[in-house]
mmCIF file of C-alpha atoms in Angstrom:
data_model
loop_
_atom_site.group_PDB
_atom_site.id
_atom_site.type_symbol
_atom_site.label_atom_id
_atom_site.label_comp_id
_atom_site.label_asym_id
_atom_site.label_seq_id
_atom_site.Cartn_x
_atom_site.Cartn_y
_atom_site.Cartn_z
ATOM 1 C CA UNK A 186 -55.491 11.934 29.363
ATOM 2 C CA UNK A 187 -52.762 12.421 31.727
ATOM 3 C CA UNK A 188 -51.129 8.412 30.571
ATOM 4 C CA UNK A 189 -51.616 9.447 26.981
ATOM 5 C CA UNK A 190 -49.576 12.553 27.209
ATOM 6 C CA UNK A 191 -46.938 10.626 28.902
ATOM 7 C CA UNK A 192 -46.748 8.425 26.956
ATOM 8 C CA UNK A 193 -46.597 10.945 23.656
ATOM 9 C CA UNK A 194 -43.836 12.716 25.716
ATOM 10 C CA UNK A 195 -41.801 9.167 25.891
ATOM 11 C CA UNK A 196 -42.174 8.540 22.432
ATOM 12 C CA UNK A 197 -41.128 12.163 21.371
ATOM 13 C CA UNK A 198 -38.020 10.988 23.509
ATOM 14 C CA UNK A 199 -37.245 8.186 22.063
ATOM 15 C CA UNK A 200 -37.560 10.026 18.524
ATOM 16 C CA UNK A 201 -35.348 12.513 19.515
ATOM 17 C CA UNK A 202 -32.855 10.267 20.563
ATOM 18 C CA UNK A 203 -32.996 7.972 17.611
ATOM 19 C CA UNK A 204 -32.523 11.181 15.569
ATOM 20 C CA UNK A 205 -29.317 12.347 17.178
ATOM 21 C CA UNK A 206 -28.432 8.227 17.164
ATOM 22 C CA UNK A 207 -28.810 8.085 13.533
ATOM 23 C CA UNK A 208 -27.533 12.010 12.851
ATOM 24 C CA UNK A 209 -24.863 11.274 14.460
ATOM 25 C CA UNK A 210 -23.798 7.964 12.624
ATOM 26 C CA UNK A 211 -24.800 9.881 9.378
ATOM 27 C CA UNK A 212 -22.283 12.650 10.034
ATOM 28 C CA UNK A 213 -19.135 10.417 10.463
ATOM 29 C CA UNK A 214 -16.919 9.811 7.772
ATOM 30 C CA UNK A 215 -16.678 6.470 6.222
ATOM 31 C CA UNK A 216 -13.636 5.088 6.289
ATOM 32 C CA UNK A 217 -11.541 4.542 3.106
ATOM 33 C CA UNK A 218 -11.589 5.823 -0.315
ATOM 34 C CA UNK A 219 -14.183 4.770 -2.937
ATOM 35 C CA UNK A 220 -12.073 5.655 -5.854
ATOM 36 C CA UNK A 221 -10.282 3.031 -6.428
ATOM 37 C CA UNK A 222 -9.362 -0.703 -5.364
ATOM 38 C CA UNK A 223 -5.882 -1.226 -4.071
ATOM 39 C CA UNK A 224 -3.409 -3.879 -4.670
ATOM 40 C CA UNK A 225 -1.249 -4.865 -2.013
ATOM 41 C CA UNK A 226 1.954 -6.756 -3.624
ATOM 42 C CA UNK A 227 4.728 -8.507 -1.731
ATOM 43 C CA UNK A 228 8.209 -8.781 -2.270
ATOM 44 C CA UNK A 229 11.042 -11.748 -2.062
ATOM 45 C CA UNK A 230 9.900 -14.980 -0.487
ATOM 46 C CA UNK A 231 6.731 -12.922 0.959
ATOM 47 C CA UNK A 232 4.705 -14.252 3.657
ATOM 48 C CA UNK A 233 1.123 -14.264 2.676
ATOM 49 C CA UNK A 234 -0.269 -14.177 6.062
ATOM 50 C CA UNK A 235 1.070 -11.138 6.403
ATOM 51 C CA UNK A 236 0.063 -9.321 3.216
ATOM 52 C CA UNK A 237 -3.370 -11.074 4.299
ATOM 53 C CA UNK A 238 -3.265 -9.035 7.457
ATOM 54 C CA UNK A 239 -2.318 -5.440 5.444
ATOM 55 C CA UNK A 240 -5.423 -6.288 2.954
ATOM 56 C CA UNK A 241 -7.756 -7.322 5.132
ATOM 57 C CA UNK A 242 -7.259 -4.193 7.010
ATOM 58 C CA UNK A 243 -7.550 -2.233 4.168
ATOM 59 C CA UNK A 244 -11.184 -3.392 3.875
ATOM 60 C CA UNK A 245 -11.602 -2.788 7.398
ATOM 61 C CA UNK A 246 -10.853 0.683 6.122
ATOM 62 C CA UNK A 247 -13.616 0.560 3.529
ATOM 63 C CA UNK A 248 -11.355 0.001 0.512
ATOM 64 C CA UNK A 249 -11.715 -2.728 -1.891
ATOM 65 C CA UNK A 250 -8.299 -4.192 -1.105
ATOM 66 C CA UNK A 251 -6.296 -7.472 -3.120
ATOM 67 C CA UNK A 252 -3.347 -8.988 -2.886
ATOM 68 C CA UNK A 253 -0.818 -10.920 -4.931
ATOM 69 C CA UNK A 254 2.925 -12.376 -4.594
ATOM 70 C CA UNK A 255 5.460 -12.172 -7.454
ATOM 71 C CA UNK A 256 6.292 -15.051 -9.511
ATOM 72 C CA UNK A 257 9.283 -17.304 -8.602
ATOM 73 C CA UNK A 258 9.717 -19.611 -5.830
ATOM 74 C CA UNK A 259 10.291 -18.350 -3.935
ATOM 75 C CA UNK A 260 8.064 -15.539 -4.284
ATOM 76 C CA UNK A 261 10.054 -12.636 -6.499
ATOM 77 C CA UNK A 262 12.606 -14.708 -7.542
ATOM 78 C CA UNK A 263 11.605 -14.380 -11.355
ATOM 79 C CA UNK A 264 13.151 -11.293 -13.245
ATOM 80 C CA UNK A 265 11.729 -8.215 -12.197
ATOM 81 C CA UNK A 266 11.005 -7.576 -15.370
ATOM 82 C CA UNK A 267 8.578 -10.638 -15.471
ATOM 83 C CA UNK A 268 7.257 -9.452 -12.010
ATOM 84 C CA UNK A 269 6.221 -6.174 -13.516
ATOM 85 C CA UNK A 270 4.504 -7.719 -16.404
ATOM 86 C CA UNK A 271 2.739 -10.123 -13.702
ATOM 87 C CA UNK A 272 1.526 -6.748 -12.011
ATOM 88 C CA UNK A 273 -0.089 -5.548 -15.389
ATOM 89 C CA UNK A 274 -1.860 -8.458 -16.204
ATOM 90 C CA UNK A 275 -3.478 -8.131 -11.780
ATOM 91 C CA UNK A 276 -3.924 -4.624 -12.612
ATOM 92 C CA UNK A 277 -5.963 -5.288 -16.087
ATOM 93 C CA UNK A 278 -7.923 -8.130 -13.838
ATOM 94 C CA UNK A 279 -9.115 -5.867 -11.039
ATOM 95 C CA UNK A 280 -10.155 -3.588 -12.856
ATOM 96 C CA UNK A 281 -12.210 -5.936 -15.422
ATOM 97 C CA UNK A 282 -13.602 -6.914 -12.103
ATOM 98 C CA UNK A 283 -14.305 -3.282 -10.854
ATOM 99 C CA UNK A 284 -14.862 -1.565 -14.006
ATOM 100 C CA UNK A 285 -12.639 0.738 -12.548
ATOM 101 C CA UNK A 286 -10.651 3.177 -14.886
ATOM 102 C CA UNK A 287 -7.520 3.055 -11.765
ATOM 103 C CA UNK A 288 -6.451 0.995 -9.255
ATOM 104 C CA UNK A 289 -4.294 2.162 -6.166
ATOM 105 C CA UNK A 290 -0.682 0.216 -5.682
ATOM 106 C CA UNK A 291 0.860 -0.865 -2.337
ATOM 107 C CA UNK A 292 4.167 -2.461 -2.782
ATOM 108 C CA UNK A 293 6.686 -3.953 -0.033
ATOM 109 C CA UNK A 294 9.894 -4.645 -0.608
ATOM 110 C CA UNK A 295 10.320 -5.932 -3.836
ATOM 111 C CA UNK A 296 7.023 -5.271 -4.977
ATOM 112 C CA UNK A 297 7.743 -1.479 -4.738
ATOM 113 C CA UNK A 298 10.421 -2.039 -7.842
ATOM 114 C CA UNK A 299 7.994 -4.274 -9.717
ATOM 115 C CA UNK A 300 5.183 -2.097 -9.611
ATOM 116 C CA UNK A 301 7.606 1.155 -10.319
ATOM 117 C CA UNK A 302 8.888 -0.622 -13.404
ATOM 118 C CA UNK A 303 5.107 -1.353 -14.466
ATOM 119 C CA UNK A 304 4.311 2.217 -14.210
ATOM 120 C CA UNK A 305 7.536 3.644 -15.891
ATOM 121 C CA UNK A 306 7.969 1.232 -18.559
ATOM 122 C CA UNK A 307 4.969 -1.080 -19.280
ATOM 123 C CA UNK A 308 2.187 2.000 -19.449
ATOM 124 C CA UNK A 309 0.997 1.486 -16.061
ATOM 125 C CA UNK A 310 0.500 5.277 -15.321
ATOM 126 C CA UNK A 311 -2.514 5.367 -17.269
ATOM 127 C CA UNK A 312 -4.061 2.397 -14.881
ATOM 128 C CA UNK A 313 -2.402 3.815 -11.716
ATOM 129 C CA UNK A 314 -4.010 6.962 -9.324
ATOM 130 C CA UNK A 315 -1.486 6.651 -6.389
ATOM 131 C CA UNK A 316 1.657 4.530 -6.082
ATOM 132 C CA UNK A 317 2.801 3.834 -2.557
ATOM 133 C CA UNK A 318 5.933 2.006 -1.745
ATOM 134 C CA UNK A 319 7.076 0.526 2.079
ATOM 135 C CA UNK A 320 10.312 -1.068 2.482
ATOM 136 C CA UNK A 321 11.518 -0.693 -0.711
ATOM 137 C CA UNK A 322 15.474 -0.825 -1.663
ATOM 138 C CA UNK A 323 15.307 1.625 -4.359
ATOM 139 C CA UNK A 324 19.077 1.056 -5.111
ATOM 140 C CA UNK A 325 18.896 -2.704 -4.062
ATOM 141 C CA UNK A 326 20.530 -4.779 -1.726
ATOM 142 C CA UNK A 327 24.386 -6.029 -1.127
ATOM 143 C CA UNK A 328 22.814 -9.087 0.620
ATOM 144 C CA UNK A 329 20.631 -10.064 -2.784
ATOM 145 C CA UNK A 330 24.806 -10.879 -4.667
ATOM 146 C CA UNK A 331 24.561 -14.024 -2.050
ATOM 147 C CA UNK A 332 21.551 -14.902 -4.381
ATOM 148 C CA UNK A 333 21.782 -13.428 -7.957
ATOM 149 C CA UNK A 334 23.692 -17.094 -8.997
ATOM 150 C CA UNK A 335 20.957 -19.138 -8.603
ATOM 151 C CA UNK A 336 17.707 -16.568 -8.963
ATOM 152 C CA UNK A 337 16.809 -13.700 -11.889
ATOM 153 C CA UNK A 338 14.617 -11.624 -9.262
ATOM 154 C CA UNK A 339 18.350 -11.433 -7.141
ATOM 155 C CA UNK A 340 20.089 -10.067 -9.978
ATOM 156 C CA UNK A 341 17.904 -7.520 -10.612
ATOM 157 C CA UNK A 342 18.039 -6.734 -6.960
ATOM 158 C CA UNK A 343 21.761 -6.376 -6.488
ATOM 159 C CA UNK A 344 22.732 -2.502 -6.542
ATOM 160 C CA UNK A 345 24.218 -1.475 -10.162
ATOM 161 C CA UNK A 346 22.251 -4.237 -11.837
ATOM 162 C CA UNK A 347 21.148 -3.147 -15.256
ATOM 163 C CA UNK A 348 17.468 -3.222 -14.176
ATOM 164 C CA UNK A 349 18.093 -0.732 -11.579
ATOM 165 C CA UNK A 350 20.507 1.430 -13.392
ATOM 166 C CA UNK A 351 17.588 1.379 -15.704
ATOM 167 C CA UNK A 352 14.769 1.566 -13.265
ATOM 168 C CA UNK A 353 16.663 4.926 -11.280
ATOM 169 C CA UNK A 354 17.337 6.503 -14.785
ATOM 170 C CA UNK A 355 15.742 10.370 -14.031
ATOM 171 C CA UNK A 356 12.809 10.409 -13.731
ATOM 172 C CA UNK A 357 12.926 7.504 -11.513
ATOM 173 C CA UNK A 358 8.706 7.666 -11.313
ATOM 174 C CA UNK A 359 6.314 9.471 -13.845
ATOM 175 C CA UNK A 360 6.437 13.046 -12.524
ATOM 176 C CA UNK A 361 2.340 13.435 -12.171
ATOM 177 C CA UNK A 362 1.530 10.196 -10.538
ATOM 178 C CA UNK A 363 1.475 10.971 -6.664
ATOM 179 C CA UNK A 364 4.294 8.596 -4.997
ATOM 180 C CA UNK A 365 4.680 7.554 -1.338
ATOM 181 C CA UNK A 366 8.290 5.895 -0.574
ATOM 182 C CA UNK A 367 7.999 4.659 3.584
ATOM 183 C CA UNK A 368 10.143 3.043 5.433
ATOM 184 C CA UNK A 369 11.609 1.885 8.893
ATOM 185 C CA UNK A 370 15.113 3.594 10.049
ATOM 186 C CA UNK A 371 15.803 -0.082 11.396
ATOM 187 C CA UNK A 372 16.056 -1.602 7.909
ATOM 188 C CA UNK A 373 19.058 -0.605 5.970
ATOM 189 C CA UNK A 374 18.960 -0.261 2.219
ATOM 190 C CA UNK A 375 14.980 0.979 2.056
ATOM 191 C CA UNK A 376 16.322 4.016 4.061
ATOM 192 C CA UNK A 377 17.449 5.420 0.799
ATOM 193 C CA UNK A 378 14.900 7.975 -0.546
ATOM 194 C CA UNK A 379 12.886 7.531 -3.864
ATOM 195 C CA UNK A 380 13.266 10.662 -5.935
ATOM 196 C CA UNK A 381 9.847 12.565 -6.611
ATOM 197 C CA UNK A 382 7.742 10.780 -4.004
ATOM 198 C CA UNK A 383 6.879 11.975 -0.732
ATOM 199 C CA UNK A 384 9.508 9.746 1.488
ATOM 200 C CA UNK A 385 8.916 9.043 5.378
ATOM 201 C CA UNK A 386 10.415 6.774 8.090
ATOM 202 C CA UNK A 387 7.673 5.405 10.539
ATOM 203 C CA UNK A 388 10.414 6.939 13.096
ATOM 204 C CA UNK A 389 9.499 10.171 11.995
ATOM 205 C CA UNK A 390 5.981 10.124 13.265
ATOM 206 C CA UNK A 391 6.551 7.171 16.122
ATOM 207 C CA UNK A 392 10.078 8.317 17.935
ATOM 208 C CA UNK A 393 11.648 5.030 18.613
ATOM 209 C CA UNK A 394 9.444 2.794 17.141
ATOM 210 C CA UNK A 395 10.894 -0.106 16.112
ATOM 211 C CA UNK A 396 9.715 -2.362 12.803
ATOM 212 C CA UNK A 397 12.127 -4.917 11.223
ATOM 213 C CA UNK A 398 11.677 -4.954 7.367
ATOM 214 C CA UNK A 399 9.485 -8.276 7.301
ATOM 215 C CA UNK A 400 6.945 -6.972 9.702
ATOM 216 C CA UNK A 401 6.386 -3.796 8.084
ATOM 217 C CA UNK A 402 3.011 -4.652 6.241
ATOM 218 C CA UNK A 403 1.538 -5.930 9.746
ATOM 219 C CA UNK A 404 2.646 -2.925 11.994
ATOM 220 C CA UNK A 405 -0.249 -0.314 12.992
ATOM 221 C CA UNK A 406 1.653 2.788 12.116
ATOM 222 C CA UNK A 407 2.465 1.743 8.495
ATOM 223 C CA UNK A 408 -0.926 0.873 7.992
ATOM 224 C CA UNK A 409 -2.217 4.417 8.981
ATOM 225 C CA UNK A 410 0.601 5.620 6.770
ATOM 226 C CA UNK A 411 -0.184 3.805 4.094
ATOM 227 C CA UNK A 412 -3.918 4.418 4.589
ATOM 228 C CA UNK A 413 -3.084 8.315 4.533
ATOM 229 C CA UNK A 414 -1.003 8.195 1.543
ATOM 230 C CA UNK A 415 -3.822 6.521 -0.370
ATOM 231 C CA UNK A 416 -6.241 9.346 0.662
ATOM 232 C CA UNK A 417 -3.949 11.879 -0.380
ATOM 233 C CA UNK A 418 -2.061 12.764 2.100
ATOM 234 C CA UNK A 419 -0.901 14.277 4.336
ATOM 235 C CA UNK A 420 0.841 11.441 5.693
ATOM 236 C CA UNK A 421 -0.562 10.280 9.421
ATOM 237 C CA UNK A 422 -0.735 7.979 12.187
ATOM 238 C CA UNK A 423 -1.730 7.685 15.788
ATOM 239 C CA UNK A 424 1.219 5.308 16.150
ATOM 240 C CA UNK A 425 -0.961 2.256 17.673
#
């Protein structure tokens, strides 16, 4: 009698346990947001690896995450105007794939004005739930006149182009969607804010960080930024 009680009293134990085990595990959030999938895109002459690294943490995260460079080679060097309609026609795939009714955007760089000319001109908004740009030269860049002779996407990116002028005509986003603009104080033209979205520097959260604009979409605190912005906000990170 004695060895059967002990051993009901080792097996209540190891019930208990399992129950705070799995109670436990049951009660933590899972990571990511189930609402939508999320489209990472890259800007001029993008290295993939690196957008590779910002998706695949995204599904580390729980999301659903993809990934795509703009047309041109290299990468981005087609008009802008092309690029955007390349982002529509991803957009319309995922979510044919999903069957979801949005999908998420994540743009670096030049993929930022891409997917903001897809949402303000080319009906995106009705496809889009939360547009977050990193990096992004939302007035261009005086280094992209050393290009605009031999590529469209430069053109476009020079400051005063017409596709810019056009682009930053008020509003500069649809005023409902829910816009992220992030950027490192290190990087020069991206500094310039993005009228309507919610703008940060990574500096802001991570005093003296420093990120140089091509390693943006592989450093830890613009993930977690990023990461925050698609949840909604408010913007985070534990600046790893």
């Amino acid at each position: 009698m004695d060895t059967l009680r002990k051993l009901l009293a080792r097996l209540v134990s190891v019930v208990l346990v399992l129950g705070v085990v799995v109670g436990s595990a049951a009660a933590e959030p899972v990571p990511g947001s189930a609402r939508n999938p999320v489209l990472v895109i890259g800007g001029f002459d993008a290295n993939v690896g690196k957008l590779e690294t910002l998706r695949a943490w995204l599904e580390s995260r729980g999301y659903t995450a993809y990934a795509m460079v703009l047309p041109g080679t290299p990468a981005a060097t087609a008009p802008l105007v092309e690029s955007a309609a390349a982002v529509a026609a991803e957009v319309a795939e995922i979510r044919r794939e999903t069957r979801s009714a949005r999908v998420d955007l994540v743009g670096h760089s030049m993929g930022g004005l891409a997917q903001r000319h897809y949402v303000k001109f080319l009906d995106g908004r009705e496809s889009v739930d939360t547009y977050v740009d990193f990096g992004t030269p939302e007035n261009g860049v005086v280094l992209a006149l050393l290009c605009s002779p031999f590529y469209p996407g430069c053109r476009d990116l020079s400051p005063g182009s017409p596709f810019l002028t056009a682009l930053n005509t008020a509003p500069a986003i649809p005023p409902d969607l829910p816009a992220y603009h992030l950027f490192s104080e290190d990087a020069g033209e991206e500094r310039e804010p993005l009228p309507g979205a919610n703008n940060a520097s990574v500096q802001s959260f991570c005093p003296g960080r420093r990120v140089s604009h091509a390693d943006e979409p592989i450093d830890g605190a613009f993930q977690e930024l990023i990461d925050s912005a698609l949840r909604g906000g408010p913007l985070a990170t534990g600046c790893p």
